Coordinates of C-alpha atoms in Angstrom, one line a residue:
M1 CA 0.0 0.1 0.0
S2 CA 1.3 3.4 -0.8
S3 CA 2.1 5.9 1.9
A4 CA -0.6 8.3 0.5
A5 CA -3.2 5.7 0.7
A6 CA -2.2 4.5 4.1
S7 CA -2.4 8.0 5.5
V8 CA -6.1 8.3 4.6
P9 CA -8.6 7.2 7.2
Q10 CA -10.7 4.1 6.3
V11 CA -13.8 6.1 5.6
G12 CA -11.8 8.3 3.2
R13 CA -10.3 5.2 1.5
T14 CA -13.8 3.7 1.1
R15 CA -15.0 7.0 -0.5
A16 CA -12.0 7.0 -2.8
F17 CA -12.7 3.5 -3.9
L18 CA -16.4 4.4 -4.6
R19 CA -15.1 7.3 -6.7
L20 CA -12.7 4.9 -8.3
V21 CA -15.6 2.6 -9.5
M22 CA -17.9 5.5 -10.2
I23 CA -20.7 3.8 -8.2
E24 CA -23.2 6.5 -9.5
H25 CA -22.8 5.2 -13.1
S26 CA -25.0 2.2 -12.0
V27 CA -27.8 4.4 -13.2
F28 CA -27.0 3.4 -16.7
A29 CA -27.7 -0.3 -16.6
L30 CA -29.7 -0.8 -13.4
P31 CA -33.0 0.7 -14.6
F32 CA -33.1 -1.8 -17.5
A33 CA -32.4 -4.7 -15.2
Y34 CA -35.4 -3.5 -13.1
I35 CA -37.6 -3.2 -16.3
A36 CA -36.7 -6.8 -17.1
A37 CA -37.2 -8.2 -13.5
L38 CA -40.6 -6.3 -13.1
T39 CA -41.8 -7.4 -16.4
A40 CA -41.0 -11.0 -15.6
M41 CA -42.8 -10.6 -12.2
F42 CA -45.8 -9.2 -14.0
Q43 CA -45.9 -12.1 -16.5
Q44 CA -45.3 -14.7 -13.7
D45 CA -47.8 -13.8 -11.0
G46 CA -48.4 -10.0 -11.2
N47 CA -46.8 -9.4 -7.9
I48 CA -43.5 -7.5 -7.0
H49 CA -41.2 -9.7 -5.1
W50 CA -39.1 -7.2 -3.1
G51 CA -36.6 -9.7 -1.8
K52 CA -35.7 -10.9 -5.3
L53 CA -35.6 -7.2 -6.5
L54 CA -33.1 -6.5 -3.8
L55 CA -30.9 -9.5 -4.7
V56 CA -31.0 -8.3 -8.4
T57 CA -29.8 -4.9 -7.2
I58 CA -27.0 -6.4 -5.1
A59 CA -25.9 -8.7 -8.0
M60 CA -25.9 -5.8 -10.6
V61 CA -24.0 -3.4 -8.3
G62 CA -21.5 -6.1 -7.2
L63 CA -20.8 -7.1 -10.8
R64 CA -20.5 -3.5 -12.0
T65 CA -18.2 -2.6 -9.1
F66 CA -16.0 -5.6 -9.9
A67 CA -15.8 -4.6 -13.6
M68 CA -15.0 -1.0 -12.9
A69 CA -12.3 -1.9 -10.3
C70 CA -10.7 -4.4 -12.8
N71 CA -10.9 -1.8 -15.6
R72 CA -9.1 0.8 -13.5
I73 CA -6.4 -1.6 -12.2
I74 CA -5.6 -3.0 -15.7
D75 CA -5.5 0.5 -17.2
R76 CA -3.8 2.4 -14.4
E77 CA -0.5 2.8 -16.4
L78 CA -2.4 4.1 -19.6
D79 CA -4.4 6.4 -17.3
A80 CA -1.3 7.9 -15.9
R81 CA -0.2 8.9 -19.4
N82 CA -3.5 10.3 -20.4
P83 CA -4.2 13.9 -19.1
R84 CA -7.8 13.4 -18.9
T85 CA -7.4 10.4 -16.5
A86 CA -4.2 11.3 -14.7
N87 CA -6.1 12.2 -11.5
R88 CA -7.8 8.9 -11.1
E89 CA -7.4 7.4 -7.8
L90 CA -5.0 4.5 -8.6
V91 CA -2.8 7.0 -10.3
T92 CA -2.6 9.4 -7.5
G93 CA -2.4 6.9 -4.8
A94 CA -5.5 7.7 -3.2
V95 CA -6.5 4.1 -3.7
S96 CA -3.7 1.4 -3.6
V97 CA -3.7 -1.4 -6.2
R98 CA -3.9 -3.8 -3.3
S99 CA -7.1 -2.1 -2.0
A100 CA -8.6 -2.0 -5.5
W101 CA -8.0 -5.8 -5.8
T102 CA -9.5 -6.3 -2.4
G103 CA -12.6 -4.2 -3.3
A104 CA -12.9 -6.1 -6.7
L105 CA -12.8 -9.5 -4.9
V106 CA -15.3 -8.5 -2.3
A107 CA -17.6 -7.2 -5.0
V108 CA -17.5 -10.4 -7.1
V109 CA -18.1 -12.5 -4.0
I110 CA -21.1 -10.4 -3.2
F111 CA -22.3 -10.9 -6.9
L112 CA -21.8 -14.6 -6.6
G113 CA -23.6 -14.7 -3.2
A114 CA -26.5 -12.9 -4.7
A115 CA -26.7 -15.1 -7.7
A116 CA -26.6 -18.3 -5.5
A117 CA -29.5 -16.8 -3.3
L118 CA -31.6 -16.2 -6.5
N119 CA -31.6 -19.7 -8.1
P120 CA -29.2 -22.4 -9.2
L121 CA -29.3 -21.3 -12.8
C122 CA -28.1 -17.8 -12.0
L123 CA -25.2 -19.3 -10.0
A124 CA -24.3 -21.6 -12.8
L125 CA -24.3 -18.8 -15.4
A126 CA -22.6 -16.2 -13.1
P127 CA -19.0 -16.9 -14.3
I128 CA -20.1 -16.2 -17.9
A129 CA -21.2 -12.7 -16.8
V130 CA -17.8 -12.2 -15.0
I131 CA -15.6 -13.1 -18.0
P132 CA -16.4 -10.2 -20.4
M133 CA -15.9 -7.8 -17.4
V134 CA -12.3 -8.8 -17.3
I135 CA -11.8 -9.1 -21.1
Y136 CA -13.1 -5.6 -21.8
P137 CA -10.1 -3.6 -20.4
Y138 CA -7.8 -5.7 -22.6
G139 CA -10.1 -5.3 -25.6
K140 CA -8.6 -1.9 -26.4
R141 CA -5.2 -3.7 -26.8
F142 CA -6.3 -6.1 -29.6
T143 CA -9.3 -4.9 -31.3
N144 CA -10.6 -1.6 -32.7
F145 CA -14.0 -2.5 -31.5
P146 CA -13.6 -2.7 -27.7
H147 CA -17.1 -0.9 -27.5
A148 CA -18.7 -4.2 -28.8
I149 CA -17.2 -6.1 -25.8
L150 CA -18.6 -3.6 -23.4
G151 CA -21.9 -3.7 -25.1
F152 CA -22.0 -7.5 -24.8
A153 CA -21.1 -7.3 -21.1
Q154 CA -23.9 -4.8 -20.5
A155 CA -26.4 -6.8 -22.5
M156 CA -26.3 -9.6 -20.0
G157 CA -27.9 -7.4 -17.3
P158 CA -31.6 -7.5 -18.4
V159 CA -31.2 -11.2 -19.4
G160 CA -29.7 -12.1 -16.0
A161 CA -32.4 -10.1 -14.2
W162 CA -35.1 -12.0 -15.9
L163 CA -33.4 -15.4 -15.2
A164 CA -33.2 -14.2 -11.5
I165 CA -37.0 -13.9 -11.4
T166 CA -38.2 -16.9 -13.4
G167 CA -35.2 -19.2 -13.6
E168 CA -35.9 -19.6 -17.3
W169 CA -34.6 -18.2 -20.5
S170 CA -36.5 -15.5 -22.2
W171 CA -36.1 -14.1 -25.7
D172 CA -38.0 -11.0 -24.6
A173 CA -35.2 -10.3 -22.2
V174 CA -32.6 -10.9 -24.9
I175 CA -34.4 -8.2 -27.1
L176 CA -34.0 -5.8 -24.1
G177 CA -30.5 -6.9 -23.4
L178 CA -29.5 -6.2 -26.9
A179 CA -31.1 -2.7 -26.8
V180 CA -29.2 -2.0 -23.6
G181 CA -25.8 -3.4 -25.0
I182 CA -26.0 -1.5 -28.3
W183 CA -27.1 1.7 -26.5
I184 CA -24.1 1.6 -24.1
G185 CA -21.7 0.6 -26.9
G186 CA -23.0 3.6 -28.9
F187 CA -22.4 6.2 -26.2
D188 CA -19.1 4.6 -25.5
L189 CA -18.2 5.5 -29.1
I190 CA -19.0 9.1 -28.1
F191 CA -17.1 8.9 -24.9
G192 CA -14.0 7.5 -26.6
S193 CA -13.9 10.4 -29.0
Q194 CA -12.3 12.6 -26.4
D195 CA -9.2 10.5 -26.1
V196 CA -8.3 10.1 -29.8
Q197 CA -4.9 11.8 -29.6
A198 CA -3.9 10.0 -26.3
D199 CA -5.1 6.6 -27.7
R200 CA -3.1 7.0 -30.8
A201 CA 0.0 8.0 -29.0
E202 CA -0.3 5.0 -26.8
G203 CA -1.4 2.5 -29.4
V204 CA -4.8 2.1 -27.7
K205 CA -7.4 0.8 -30.2
S206 CA -10.9 2.1 -30.6
V207 CA -13.2 3.1 -33.3
P208 CA -12.5 6.9 -32.9
A209 CA -8.7 6.3 -32.8
R210 CA -8.7 4.0 -35.9
F211 CA -11.5 5.6 -38.1
G212 CA -11.7 9.1 -36.7
V213 CA -14.3 11.1 -34.6
P214 CA -16.8 11.7 -37.3
A215 CA -16.9 7.9 -38.0
A216 CA -17.5 7.2 -34.3
L217 CA -20.2 9.7 -34.0
Y218 CA -22.1 8.3 -37.1
G219 CA -21.6 4.9 -35.6
A220 CA -23.1 6.1 -32.3
R221 CA -26.1 7.5 -34.2
A222 CA -26.6 4.1 -36.0
C223 CA -26.4 2.3 -32.7
H224 CA -28.9 4.4 -31.1
A225 CA -31.3 4.0 -34.1
V226 CA -31.0 0.3 -33.6
T227 CA -31.6 0.7 -29.9
T228 CA -34.8 2.5 -30.6
V229 CA -36.0 -0.3 -33.0
L230 CA -35.1 -3.0 -30.4
L231 CA -37.0 -1.1 -27.7
A232 CA -40.1 -0.9 -29.9
W233 CA -39.7 -4.6 -30.6
Y234 CA -39.4 -5.3 -26.8
A235 CA -42.7 -3.3 -26.3
L236 CA -44.4 -5.2 -28.9
A237 CA -43.2 -8.6 -27.6
T238 CA -44.3 -8.0 -24.1
G239 CA -47.6 -6.2 -24.9
A240 CA -46.5 -2.9 -23.4
G241 CA -49.0 -0.1 -23.0
V242 CA -49.2 3.6 -23.7
F243 CA -46.9 4.6 -20.8
F244 CA -44.0 2.5 -22.2
W245 CA -44.5 3.9 -25.6
A246 CA -44.5 7.4 -24.1
G247 CA -41.1 6.5 -22.4
L248 CA -39.8 5.4 -25.8
V249 CA -40.7 8.8 -27.2
V250 CA -38.8 10.4 -24.4
V251 CA -35.8 8.2 -25.2
V252 CA -35.9 9.2 -28.9
V253 CA -36.1 12.8 -28.0
A254 CA -33.1 12.4 -25.6
F255 CA -31.1 10.6 -28.4
L256 CA -31.8 13.4 -30.8
Y257 CA -30.7 16.0 -28.3
E258 CA -27.4 13.9 -27.4
H259 CA -26.5 13.8 -31.0
T260 CA -27.3 17.5 -31.7
I261 CA -25.0 18.8 -28.9
V262 CA -21.9 16.6 -29.8
K263 CA -20.2 17.2 -33.1
P264 CA -16.8 16.0 -34.5
H265 CA -15.5 19.6 -34.4
D266 CA -16.9 20.4 -30.9
L267 CA -16.8 17.9 -28.1
S268 CA -17.2 20.6 -25.3
R269 CA -20.6 19.3 -24.3
L270 CA -19.5 15.6 -24.4
N271 CA -19.9 15.2 -20.7
R272 CA -23.4 16.5 -20.8
A273 CA -24.3 14.0 -23.5
F274 CA -22.5 11.1 -21.9
F275 CA -23.4 11.4 -18.3
S276 CA -26.5 13.6 -18.0
T277 CA -28.5 12.6 -21.1
N278 CA -27.7 8.8 -20.9
G279 CA -28.4 8.7 -17.2
F280 CA -31.7 10.5 -17.8
I281 CA -32.6 7.9 -20.6
G282 CA -32.3 5.0 -18.2
I283 CA -34.4 6.5 -15.4
A284 CA -37.0 8.0 -17.7
L285 CA -37.7 4.7 -19.4
F286 CA -37.8 2.8 -16.2
G287 CA -40.2 5.3 -14.7
C288 CA -42.4 5.0 -17.8
A289 CA -42.1 1.2 -17.8
L290 CA -43.0 0.9 -14.2
M291 CA -46.0 3.1 -14.5
D292 CA -47.1 1.0 -17.5
L293 CA -46.8 -2.3 -15.5
L294 CA -48.7 -0.8 -12.5
V295 CA -51.5 0.4 -14.8
R296 CA -51.7 -3.0 -16.4
G297 CA -52.0 -4.8 -13.1
L298 CA -48.6 -5.3 -11.4
T299 CA -49.3 -5.4 -7.6
V300 CA -46.9 -3.6 -5.2

């Protein structure tokens, strides 16, 4: 443990670790896991099972925390050479590598424990969910499309949430999972556009670094168009009502806004597009989906 990390009180180190894994970014994928879980409950018996929903939350946050910790650990040397990421906790010493690994291991144990508490199928499939979380940070070292690996990893969230409730495979959940994965892969194309110069200097692979920022932004638009189609397909497949469709309209408007404020020659509002808009998309669609299920008869 570095002297800088050792001198920080335990509470401070815990806060630093939470900053390291950006715990607040759970807002991107968690709402879609809730949509899948609640839809599965609605179809199963029409009741919300709060214990299972809590376990889904624990599993999702645990796995995401593990993934982010691994990402930061594996990329710490690259982060140190990138001006945008040079202040990250593993670079500055606010969190030691040992502490980060400890946090990652605790998080994955929590994930596995929650999976075991849900049902045997979730536990059996849990390692499959862990693997892409570790592969993703290495993806930028061997493929120009690491965004696809990230998208695949995120796509498993809704599928896993549905399995957690029913213990059975669902193609409806796969549709939603694909929508989430392609959505997140798309906005990762936008996010990666700010690091083109640093990535090229370090040999880091990505669509923006290989094909340029304009191509990446066009790719993001295509991804979000496909996301919209998949969300509409999911609505049709699950018999969603007017509130879900209203939420989809909100998502489309948010996508249009996101792609209006980010341009190849002007990335100054990228953080607003990445953090604020995409966070709003997940929360807004979940709120509308929940209202839709309640109106259709889901019992609290």
